[in-house]
Short mmCIF file of C-alpha atoms in Angstrom, two decimals:
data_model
loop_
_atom_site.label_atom_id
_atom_site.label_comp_id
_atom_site.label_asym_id
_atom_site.label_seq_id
_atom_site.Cartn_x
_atom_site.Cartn_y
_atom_site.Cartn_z
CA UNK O 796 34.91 -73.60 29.23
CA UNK O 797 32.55 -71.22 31.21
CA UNK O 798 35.23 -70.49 33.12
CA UNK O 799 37.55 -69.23 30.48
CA UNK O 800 35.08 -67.88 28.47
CA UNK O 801 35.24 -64.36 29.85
CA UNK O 802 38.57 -63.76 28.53
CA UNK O 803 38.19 -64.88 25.03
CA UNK O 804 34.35 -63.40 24.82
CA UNK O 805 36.10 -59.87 26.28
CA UNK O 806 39.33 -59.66 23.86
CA UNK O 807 37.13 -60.24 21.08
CA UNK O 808 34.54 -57.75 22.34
CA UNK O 809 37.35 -54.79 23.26
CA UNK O 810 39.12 -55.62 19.70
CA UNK O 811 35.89 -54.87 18.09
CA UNK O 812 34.65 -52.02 19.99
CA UNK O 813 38.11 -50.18 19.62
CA UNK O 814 38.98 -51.12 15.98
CA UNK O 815 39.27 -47.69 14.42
CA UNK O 816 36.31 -49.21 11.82
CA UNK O 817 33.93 -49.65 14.11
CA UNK O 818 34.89 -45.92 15.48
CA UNK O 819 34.97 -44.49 12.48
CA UNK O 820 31.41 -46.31 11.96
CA UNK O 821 29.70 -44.90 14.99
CA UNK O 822 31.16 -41.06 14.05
CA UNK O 823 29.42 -41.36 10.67
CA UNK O 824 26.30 -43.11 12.20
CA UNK O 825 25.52 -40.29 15.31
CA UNK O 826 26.39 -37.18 12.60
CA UNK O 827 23.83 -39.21 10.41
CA UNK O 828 21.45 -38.96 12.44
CA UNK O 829 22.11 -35.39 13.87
CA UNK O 830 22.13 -34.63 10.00
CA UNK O 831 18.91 -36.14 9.18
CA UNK O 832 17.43 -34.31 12.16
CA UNK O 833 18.57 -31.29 11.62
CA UNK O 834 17.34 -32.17 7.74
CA UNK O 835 13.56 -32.88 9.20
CA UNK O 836 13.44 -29.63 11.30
CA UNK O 837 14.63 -27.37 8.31
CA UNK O 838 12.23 -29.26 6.04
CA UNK O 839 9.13 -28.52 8.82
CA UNK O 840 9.77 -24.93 9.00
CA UNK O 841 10.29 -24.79 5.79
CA UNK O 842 6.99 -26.26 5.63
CA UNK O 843 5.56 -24.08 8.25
CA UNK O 844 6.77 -21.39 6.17
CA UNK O 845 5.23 -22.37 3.05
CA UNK O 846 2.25 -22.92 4.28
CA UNK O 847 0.92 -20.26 6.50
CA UNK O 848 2.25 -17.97 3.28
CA UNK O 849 0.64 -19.82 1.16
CA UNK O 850 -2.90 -19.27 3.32
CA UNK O 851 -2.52 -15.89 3.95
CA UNK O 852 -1.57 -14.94 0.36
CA UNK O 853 -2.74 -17.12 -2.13
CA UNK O 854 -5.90 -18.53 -0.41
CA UNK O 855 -7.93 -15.19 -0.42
CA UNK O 856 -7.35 -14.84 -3.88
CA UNK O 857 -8.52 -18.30 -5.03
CA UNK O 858 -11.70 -17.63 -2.94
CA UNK O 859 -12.40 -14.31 -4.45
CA UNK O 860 -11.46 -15.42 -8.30
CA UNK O 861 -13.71 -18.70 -7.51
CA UNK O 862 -16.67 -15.84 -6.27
CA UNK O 863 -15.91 -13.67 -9.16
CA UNK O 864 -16.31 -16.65 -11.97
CA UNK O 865 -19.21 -17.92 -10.21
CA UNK O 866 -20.99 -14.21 -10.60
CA UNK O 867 -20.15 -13.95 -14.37
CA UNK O 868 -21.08 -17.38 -14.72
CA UNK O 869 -24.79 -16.53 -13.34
CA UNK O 870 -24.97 -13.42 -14.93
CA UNK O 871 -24.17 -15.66 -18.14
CA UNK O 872 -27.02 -17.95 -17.65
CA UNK O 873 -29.36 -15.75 -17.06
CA UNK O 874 -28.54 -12.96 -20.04
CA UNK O 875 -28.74 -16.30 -22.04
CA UNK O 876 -32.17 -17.73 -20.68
CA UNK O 877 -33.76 -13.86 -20.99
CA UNK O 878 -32.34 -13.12 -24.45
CA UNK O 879 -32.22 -9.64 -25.53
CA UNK O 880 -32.70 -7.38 -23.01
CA UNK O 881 -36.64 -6.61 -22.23
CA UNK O 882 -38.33 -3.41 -22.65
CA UNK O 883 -41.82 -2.24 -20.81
CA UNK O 884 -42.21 -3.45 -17.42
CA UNK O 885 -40.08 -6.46 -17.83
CA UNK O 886 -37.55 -3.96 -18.40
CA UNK O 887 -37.79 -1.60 -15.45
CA UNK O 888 -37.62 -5.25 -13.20
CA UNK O 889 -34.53 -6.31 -15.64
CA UNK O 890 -33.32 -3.42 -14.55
CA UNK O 891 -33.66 -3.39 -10.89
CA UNK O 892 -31.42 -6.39 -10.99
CA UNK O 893 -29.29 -4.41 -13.21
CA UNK O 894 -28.61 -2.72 -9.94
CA UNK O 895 -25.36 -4.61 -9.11
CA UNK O 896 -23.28 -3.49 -11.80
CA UNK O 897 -23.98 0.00 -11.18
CA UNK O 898 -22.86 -0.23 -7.35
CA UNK O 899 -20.32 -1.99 -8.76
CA UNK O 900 -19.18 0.71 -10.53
CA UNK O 901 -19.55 2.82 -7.92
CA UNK O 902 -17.15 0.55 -5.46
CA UNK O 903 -14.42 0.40 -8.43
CA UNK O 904 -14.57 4.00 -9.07
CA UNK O 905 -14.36 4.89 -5.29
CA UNK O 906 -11.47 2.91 -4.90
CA UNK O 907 -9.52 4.19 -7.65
CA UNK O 908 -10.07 7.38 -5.80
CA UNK O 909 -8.85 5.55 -3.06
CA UNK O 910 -10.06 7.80 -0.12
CA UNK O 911 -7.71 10.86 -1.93
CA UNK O 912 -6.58 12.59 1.50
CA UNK O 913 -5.69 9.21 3.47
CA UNK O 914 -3.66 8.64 0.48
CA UNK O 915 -1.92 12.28 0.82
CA UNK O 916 -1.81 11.82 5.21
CA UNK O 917 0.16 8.64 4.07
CA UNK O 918 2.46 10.04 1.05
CA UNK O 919 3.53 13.25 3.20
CA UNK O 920 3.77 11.21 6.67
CA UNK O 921 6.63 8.77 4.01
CA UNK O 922 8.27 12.04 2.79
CA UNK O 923 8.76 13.03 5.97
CA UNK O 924 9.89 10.11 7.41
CA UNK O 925 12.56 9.58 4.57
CA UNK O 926 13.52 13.35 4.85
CA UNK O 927 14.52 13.32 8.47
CA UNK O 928 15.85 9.87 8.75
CA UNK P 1465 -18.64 12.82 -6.68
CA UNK P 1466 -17.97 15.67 -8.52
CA UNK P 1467 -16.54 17.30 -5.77
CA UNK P 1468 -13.82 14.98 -5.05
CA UNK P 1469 -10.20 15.88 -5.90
CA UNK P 1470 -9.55 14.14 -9.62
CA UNK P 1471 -7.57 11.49 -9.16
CA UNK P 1472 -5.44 11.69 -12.33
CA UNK P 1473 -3.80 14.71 -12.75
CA UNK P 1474 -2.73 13.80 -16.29
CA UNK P 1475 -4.94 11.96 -18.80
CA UNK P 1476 -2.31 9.36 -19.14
CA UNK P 1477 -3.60 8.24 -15.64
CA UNK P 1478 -6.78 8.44 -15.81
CA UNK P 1479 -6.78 5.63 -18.69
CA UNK P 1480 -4.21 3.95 -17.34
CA UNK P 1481 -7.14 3.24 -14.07
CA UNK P 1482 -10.54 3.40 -16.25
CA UNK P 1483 -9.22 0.61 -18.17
CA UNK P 1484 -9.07 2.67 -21.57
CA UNK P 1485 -7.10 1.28 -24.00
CA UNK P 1486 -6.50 4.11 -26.39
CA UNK P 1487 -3.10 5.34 -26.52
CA UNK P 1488 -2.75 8.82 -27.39
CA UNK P 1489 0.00 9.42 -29.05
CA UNK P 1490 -0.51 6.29 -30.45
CA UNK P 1491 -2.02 7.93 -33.59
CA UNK P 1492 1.06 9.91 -34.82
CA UNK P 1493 4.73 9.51 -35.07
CA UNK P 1494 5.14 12.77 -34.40
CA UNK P 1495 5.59 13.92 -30.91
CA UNK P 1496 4.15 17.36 -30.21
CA UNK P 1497 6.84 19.00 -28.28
CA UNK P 1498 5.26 22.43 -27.42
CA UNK P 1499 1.78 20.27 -26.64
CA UNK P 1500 3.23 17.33 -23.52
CA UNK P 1501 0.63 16.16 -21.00
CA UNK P 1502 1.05 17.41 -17.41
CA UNK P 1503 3.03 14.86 -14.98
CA UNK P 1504 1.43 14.24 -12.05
CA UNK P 1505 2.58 16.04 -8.77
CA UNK P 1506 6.12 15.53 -7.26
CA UNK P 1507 4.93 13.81 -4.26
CA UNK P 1508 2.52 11.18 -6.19
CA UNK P 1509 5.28 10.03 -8.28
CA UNK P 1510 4.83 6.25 -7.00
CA UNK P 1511 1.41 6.53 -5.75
CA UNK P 1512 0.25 3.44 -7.80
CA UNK P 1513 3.21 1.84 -6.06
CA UNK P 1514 2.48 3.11 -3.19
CA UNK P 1515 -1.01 2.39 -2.90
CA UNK P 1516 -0.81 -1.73 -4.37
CA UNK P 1517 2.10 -2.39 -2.04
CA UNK P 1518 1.56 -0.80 1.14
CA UNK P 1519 -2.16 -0.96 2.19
CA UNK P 1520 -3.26 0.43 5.83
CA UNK P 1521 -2.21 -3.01 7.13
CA UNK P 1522 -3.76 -3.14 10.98
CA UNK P 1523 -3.98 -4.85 13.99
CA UNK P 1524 -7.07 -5.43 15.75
CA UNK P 1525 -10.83 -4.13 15.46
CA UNK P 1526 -11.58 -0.94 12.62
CA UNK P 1527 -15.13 0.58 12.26
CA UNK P 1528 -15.30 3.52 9.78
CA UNK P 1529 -18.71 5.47 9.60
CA UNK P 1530 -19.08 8.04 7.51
CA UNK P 1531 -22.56 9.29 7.73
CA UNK P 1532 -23.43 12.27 5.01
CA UNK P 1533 -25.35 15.34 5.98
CA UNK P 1534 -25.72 17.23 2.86
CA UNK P 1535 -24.23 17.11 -0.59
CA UNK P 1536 -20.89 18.63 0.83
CA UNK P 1537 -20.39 17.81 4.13
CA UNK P 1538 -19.96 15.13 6.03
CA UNK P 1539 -19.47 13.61 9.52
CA UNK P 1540 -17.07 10.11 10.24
CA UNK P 1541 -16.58 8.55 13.27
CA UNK P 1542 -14.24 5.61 13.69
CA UNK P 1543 -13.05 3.35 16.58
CA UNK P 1544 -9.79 1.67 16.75
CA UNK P 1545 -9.08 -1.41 19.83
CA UNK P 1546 -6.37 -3.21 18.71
CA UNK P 1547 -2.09 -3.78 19.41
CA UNK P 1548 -0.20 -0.93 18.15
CA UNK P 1549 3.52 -1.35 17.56
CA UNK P 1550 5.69 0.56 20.03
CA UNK P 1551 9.17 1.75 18.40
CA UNK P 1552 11.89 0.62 20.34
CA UNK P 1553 15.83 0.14 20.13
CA UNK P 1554 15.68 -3.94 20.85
CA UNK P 1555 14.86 -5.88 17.70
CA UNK P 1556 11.94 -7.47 19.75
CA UNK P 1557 8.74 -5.23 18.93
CA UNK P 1558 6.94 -4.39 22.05
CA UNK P 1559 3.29 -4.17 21.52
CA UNK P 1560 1.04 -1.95 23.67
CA UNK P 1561 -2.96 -2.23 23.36
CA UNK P 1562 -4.76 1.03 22.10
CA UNK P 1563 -7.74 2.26 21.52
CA UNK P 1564 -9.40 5.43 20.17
CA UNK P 1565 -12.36 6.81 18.84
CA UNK P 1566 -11.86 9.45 16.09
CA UNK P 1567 -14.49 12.16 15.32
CA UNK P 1568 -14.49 13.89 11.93
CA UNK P 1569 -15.86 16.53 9.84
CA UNK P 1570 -15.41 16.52 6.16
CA UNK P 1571 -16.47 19.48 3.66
CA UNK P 1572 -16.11 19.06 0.11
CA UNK P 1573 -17.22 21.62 -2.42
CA UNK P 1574 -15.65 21.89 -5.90
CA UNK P 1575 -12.68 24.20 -5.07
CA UNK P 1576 -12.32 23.32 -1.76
CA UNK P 1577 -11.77 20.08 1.08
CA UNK P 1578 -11.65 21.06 4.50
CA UNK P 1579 -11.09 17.57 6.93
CA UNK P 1580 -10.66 17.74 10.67
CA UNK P 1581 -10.88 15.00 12.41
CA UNK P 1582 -10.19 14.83 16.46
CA UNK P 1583 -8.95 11.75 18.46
CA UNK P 1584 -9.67 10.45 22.12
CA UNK P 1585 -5.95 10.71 22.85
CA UNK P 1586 -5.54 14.34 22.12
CA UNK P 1587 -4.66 14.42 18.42
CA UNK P 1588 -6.72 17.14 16.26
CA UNK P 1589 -5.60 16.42 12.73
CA UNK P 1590 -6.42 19.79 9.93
CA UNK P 1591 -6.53 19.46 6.36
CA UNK P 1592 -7.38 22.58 3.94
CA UNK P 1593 -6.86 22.46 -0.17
CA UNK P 1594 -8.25 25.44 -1.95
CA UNK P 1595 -8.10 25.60 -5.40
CA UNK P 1596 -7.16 29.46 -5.73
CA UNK P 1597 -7.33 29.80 -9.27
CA UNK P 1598 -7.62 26.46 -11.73
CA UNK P 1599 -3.65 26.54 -11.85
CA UNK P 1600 -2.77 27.44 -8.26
CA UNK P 1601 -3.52 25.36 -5.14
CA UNK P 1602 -3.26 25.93 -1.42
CA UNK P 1603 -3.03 22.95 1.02
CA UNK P 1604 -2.73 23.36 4.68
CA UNK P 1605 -1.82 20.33 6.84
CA UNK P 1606 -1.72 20.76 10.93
CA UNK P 1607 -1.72 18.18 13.59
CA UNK P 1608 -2.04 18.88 17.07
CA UNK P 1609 -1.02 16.46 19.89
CA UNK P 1610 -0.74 16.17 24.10
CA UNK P 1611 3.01 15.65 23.25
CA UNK P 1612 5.43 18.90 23.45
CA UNK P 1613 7.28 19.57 20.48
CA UNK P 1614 5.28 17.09 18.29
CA UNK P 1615 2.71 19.50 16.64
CA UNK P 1616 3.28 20.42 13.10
CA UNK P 1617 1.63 22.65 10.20
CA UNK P 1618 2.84 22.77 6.99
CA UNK P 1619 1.78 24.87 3.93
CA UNK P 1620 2.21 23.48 0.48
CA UNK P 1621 1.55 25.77 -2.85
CA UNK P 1622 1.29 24.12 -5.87
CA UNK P 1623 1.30 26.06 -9.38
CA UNK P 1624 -0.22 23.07 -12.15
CA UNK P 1625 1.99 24.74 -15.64
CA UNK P 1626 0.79 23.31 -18.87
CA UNK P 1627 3.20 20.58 -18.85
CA UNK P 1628 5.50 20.76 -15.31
CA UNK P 1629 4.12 21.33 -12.00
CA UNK P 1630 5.96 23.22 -9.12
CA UNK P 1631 5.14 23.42 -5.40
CA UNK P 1632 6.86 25.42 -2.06
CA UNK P 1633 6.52 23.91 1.44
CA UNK P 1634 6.87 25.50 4.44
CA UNK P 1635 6.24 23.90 7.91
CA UNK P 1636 6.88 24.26 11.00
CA UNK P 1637 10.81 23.77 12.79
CA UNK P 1638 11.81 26.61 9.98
CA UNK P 1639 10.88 23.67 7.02
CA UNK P 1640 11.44 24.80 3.44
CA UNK P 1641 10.88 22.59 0.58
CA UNK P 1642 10.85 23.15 -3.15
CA UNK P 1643 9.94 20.51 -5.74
CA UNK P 1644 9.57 20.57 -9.68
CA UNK P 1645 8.36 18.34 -11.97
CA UNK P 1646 8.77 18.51 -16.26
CA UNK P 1647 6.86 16.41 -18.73
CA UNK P 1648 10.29 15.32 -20.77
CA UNK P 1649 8.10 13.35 -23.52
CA UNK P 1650 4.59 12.27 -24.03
CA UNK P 1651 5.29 9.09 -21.31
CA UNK P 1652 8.50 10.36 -19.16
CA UNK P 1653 8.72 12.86 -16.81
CA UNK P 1654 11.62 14.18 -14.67
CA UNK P 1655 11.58 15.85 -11.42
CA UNK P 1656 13.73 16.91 -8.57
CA UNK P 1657 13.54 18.42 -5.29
CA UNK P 1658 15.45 20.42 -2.64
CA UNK P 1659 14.46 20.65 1.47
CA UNK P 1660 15.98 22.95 4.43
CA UNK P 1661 15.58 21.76 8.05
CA UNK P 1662 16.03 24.65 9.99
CA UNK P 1663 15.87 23.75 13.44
CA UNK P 1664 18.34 20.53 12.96
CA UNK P 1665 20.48 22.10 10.28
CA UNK P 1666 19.70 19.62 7.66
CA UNK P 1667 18.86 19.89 3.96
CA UNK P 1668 18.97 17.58 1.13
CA UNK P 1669 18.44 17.31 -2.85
CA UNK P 1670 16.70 14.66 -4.84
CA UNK P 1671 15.52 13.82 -8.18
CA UNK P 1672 12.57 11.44 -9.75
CA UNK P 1673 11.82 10.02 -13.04
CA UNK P 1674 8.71 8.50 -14.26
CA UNK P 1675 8.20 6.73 -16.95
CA UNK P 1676 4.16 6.07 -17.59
CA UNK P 1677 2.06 4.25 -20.13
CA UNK P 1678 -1.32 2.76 -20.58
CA UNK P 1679 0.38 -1.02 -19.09
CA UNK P 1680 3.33 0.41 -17.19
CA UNK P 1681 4.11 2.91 -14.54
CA UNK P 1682 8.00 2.81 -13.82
CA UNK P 1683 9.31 5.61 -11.43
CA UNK P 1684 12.90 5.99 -9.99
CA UNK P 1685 13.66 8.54 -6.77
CA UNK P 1686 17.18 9.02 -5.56
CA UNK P 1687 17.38 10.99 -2.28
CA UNK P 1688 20.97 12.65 -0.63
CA UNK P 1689 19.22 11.67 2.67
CA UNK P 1690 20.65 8.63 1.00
CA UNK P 1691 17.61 6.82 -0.26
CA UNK P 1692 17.08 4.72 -3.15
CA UNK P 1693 13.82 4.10 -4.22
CA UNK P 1694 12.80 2.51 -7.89
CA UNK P 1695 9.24 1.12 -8.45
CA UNK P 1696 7.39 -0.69 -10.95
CA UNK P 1697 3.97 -1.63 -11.71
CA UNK P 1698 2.58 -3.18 -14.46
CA UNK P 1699 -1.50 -3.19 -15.01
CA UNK P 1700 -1.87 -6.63 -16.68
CA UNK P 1701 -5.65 -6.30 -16.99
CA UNK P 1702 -8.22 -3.79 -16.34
CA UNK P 1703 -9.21 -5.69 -12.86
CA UNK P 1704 -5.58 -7.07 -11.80
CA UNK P 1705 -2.21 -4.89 -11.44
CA UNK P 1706 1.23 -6.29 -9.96
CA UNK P 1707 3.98 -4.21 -8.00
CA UNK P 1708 7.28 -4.33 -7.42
CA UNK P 1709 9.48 -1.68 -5.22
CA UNK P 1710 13.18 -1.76 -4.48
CA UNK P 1711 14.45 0.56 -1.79
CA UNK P 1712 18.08 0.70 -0.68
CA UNK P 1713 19.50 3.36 2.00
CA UNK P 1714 23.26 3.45 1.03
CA UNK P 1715 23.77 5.26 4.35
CA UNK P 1716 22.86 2.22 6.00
CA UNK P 1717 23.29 -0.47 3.33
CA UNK P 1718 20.06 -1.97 3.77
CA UNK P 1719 17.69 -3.27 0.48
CA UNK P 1720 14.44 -4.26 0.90
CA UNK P 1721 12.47 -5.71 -2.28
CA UNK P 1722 8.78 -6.42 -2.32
CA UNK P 1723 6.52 -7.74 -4.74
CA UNK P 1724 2.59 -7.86 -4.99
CA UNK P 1725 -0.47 -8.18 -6.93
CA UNK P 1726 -3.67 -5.79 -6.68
CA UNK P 1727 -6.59 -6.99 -7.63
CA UNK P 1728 -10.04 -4.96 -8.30
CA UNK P 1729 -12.80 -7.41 -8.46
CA UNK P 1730 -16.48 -6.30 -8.53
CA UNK P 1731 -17.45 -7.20 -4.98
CA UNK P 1732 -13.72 -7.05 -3.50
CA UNK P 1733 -10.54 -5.60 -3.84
CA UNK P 1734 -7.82 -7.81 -2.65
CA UNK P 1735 -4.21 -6.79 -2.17
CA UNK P 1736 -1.40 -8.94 -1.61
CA UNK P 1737 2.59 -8.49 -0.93
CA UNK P 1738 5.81 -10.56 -0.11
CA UNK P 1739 8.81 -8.81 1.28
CA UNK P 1740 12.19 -9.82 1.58
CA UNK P 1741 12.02 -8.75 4.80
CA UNK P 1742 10.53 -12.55 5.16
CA UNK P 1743 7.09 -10.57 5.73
CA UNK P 1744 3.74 -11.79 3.86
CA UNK P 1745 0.94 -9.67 3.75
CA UNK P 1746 -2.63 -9.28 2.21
CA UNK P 1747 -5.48 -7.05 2.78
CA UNK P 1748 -9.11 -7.35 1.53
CA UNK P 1749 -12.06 -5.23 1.45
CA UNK P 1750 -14.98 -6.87 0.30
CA UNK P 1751 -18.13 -5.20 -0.36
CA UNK P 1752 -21.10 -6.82 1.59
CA UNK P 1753 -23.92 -4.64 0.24
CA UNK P 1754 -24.12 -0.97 -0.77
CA UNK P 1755 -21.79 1.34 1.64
CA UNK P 1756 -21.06 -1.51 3.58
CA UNK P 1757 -17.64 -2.94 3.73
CA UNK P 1758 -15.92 -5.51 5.54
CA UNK P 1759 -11.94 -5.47 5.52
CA UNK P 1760 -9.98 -8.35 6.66
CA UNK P 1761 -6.00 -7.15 6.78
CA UNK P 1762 -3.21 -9.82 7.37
CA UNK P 1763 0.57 -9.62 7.74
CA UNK P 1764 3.00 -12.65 8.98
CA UNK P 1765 6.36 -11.42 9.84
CA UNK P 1766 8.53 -15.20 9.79
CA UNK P 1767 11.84 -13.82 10.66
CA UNK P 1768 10.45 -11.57 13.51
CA UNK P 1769 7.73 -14.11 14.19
CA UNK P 1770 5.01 -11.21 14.33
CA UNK P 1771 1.70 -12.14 13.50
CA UNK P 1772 -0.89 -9.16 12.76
CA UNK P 1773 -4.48 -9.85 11.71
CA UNK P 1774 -7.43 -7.75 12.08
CA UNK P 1775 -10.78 -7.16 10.90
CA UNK P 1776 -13.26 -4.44 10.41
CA UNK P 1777 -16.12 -2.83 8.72
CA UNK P 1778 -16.73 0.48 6.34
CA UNK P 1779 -20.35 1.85 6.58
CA UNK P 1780 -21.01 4.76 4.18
CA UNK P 1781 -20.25 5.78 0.90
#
């Protein structure tokens, strides 16, 4: 039985291996899995993608809005706890912490002016450029 | 600050940026014909556009100092040590470290700006505007460098009409320019243009429309050089503004869009853009305390895989 084992074991092994089924079978299984990893590494750049976009143009923002609230929320709290605004020498301190809005002011009107001749460097060094393309 | 070139050429402008809400010609039906606002200049057509979208994005280490010596005058130095793109043929960019120091002189008087500013690697920049009469300006450009045949001066004069603006260039390399601009109603204004290039035989036409209200600042430019150009921006509140530009080159069929927000916080202004160039950019300058400003400038370039970031400070009003 050991003997003649081989041969039986072997035709039963070759008519499996070559049935066109099991072909067909291991086709579909190796594209499967060149598929799927071809599926994984367009997913983690896609990923990749997503996310260093994500921190270099969303992140900033959240910080800044989160820094922004957190300013009008303190500037809330304490217009609340002082009530109207003081006069006398209450008032000159008041307004010594007043201060910030005023150099705000100043930093929101300076860049709407927007450094006026690096703007005018940049918007004849474009017409140029788009002239004598 | 009172000697500073206004900003806003035309009241609409002014609003549009001081966060004003009043409208005009919001008042009456009636539109004044004989009485239209003055456009702003040719070449500042997108300048809102312009400035939101395209910030001075940079590479490396920037430290500005601008150090005041009178009401009017003013010194700046400024160092520079960072990669600076090269321009070459092969789609790889080739970056090259630089580095400079930059000396300048700024005088600023009501009528008049006078700017020079000098570099360690042999550039001498000039800038002259002289306000000749209220209507009629004078602005002389020149920039010097090491390089032959790279030095250029230009003269622009601009005549401000009650409701169109006109201005003649000459340069250098026998340039001629001419451009006009015409308030067509209270919030649209056309404009064209027309440029000689004597030295390379080349001359082209173009024409501009803007369209500009308190919210919305729409402009179109179409070029013969074969440039399309159409912008948009929209001011959705007094502290955040988005963009959006479109340029296409029909010479070379390429389109590029971009999108981006601007916003103008109290302590920061932080501006953002996406390309479909696959580039994502953002630039912030944050205010650390009074005349001193830190900037932090970003820009990831996925398709090229070119990765800028830098950093640097402002000191000085």
């Amino acid at each position: 039985m050991a003997g003649s084992g081989d041969n039986p074991l072997a035709k039963i092994g070759n008519t499996v291996t070559q049935s066109p089924l099991f072909q067909k079978s291991k086709r579909a299984l190796s594209n499967t899995a060149r598929f799927s990893q071809k599926l994984l590494w367009s997913t983690g750049k896609a990923a990749w993608i997503a996310g260093t976009s994500f921190l270099v143009f969303v992140v900033p923002l959240i910080i800044e809005m989160d820094r922004e609230q957190q300013m009008v929320d303190l500037e809330s709290q304490s217009a609340g706890l002082l009530g109207a605004p003081p006069v006398g020498l209450v008032g000159m301190l008041r307004g010594a912490s007043n201060a910030p809005l005023l150099k705000d002011l100043s930093f929101y009107r300076r860049h709407c002016q927007e450094d006026d001749h690096a703007i005018q460097e940049r918007i004849e060094a474009e017409a140029l450029d788009l002239r004598f393309c | 600050m009172g000697g500073v070139i206004s900003y806003a050429a035309g009241s609409k402008k002014s609003s549009y940026l001081l966060g004003d809400g009043d409208d005009g010609d919001k008042n009456g039906d009636k539109i004044d014909w004989l009485d239209l606002p003055c456009p702003v200049k040719y070449e500042e057509i997108q300048r809102e556009a312009l400035v939101s979208l395209k910030p001075e994005l940079f590479e490396g280490l920037r430290f500005d100092f601008t150090k005041p010596l009178s009401q009017k005058f003013s010194l700046s130095h400024s160092v520079f040590m960072g990669s600076v793109e090269v321009p070459a043929q092969s789609p790889q960019t080739i970056k090259v470290s630089a580095s400079h120091y930059e000396f300048g002189a700024n005088l600023i008087d009501n009528r008049m700006m006078l700017i020079g500013r000098i570099l360690t690697d042999g550039r001498m920049t000039a800038r002259l505007k002289y306000d000749l009469t209220e209507n009629f300006t004078v602005k002389v450009n020149a920039q010097l460098t090491n390089e032959p045949h790279f030095s250029q001066g230009m003269f622009h004069f601009d005549y401000k009409g009650k409701d169109y603006q006109a201005q003649v260039q000459l340069g250098n390399n026998a340039f001629y320019g001419l451009n006009y601009i015409q308030s067509v109603t209270p919030t649209f204004a056309l404009g064209g243009e027309a440029f000689w290039l004597g030295h390379q035989r080349k001359s082209g036409v173009g024409f501009a429309a803007r369209y500009n209200t308190d919210k919305v600042i729409a402009t179109g430019q179409i070029a013969s050089t074969g440039m399309v150009s159409l912008t948009y921006v929209q001011r959705v509140s007094e502290k955040v503004s988005l963009a959006s530009d479109f340029m296409y080159n029909w010479m070379s069929k390429e389109a590029t869009t971009s999108v981006g927000y601007d916003y103008l916080l109290r302590t920061c202004r932080l501006r953002g853009r996406f390309d479909t160039n696959g580039c994502v950019a953002a630039y912030l300058e944050e205010r650390l305390n009074v005349g001193v400003n830190f900037l932090l400038s970003a820009e990831i370039d996925h398709w090229k895989k070119d990765y800028k970031f830098g950093f640097g400070m402002t000191v000085g009003e």
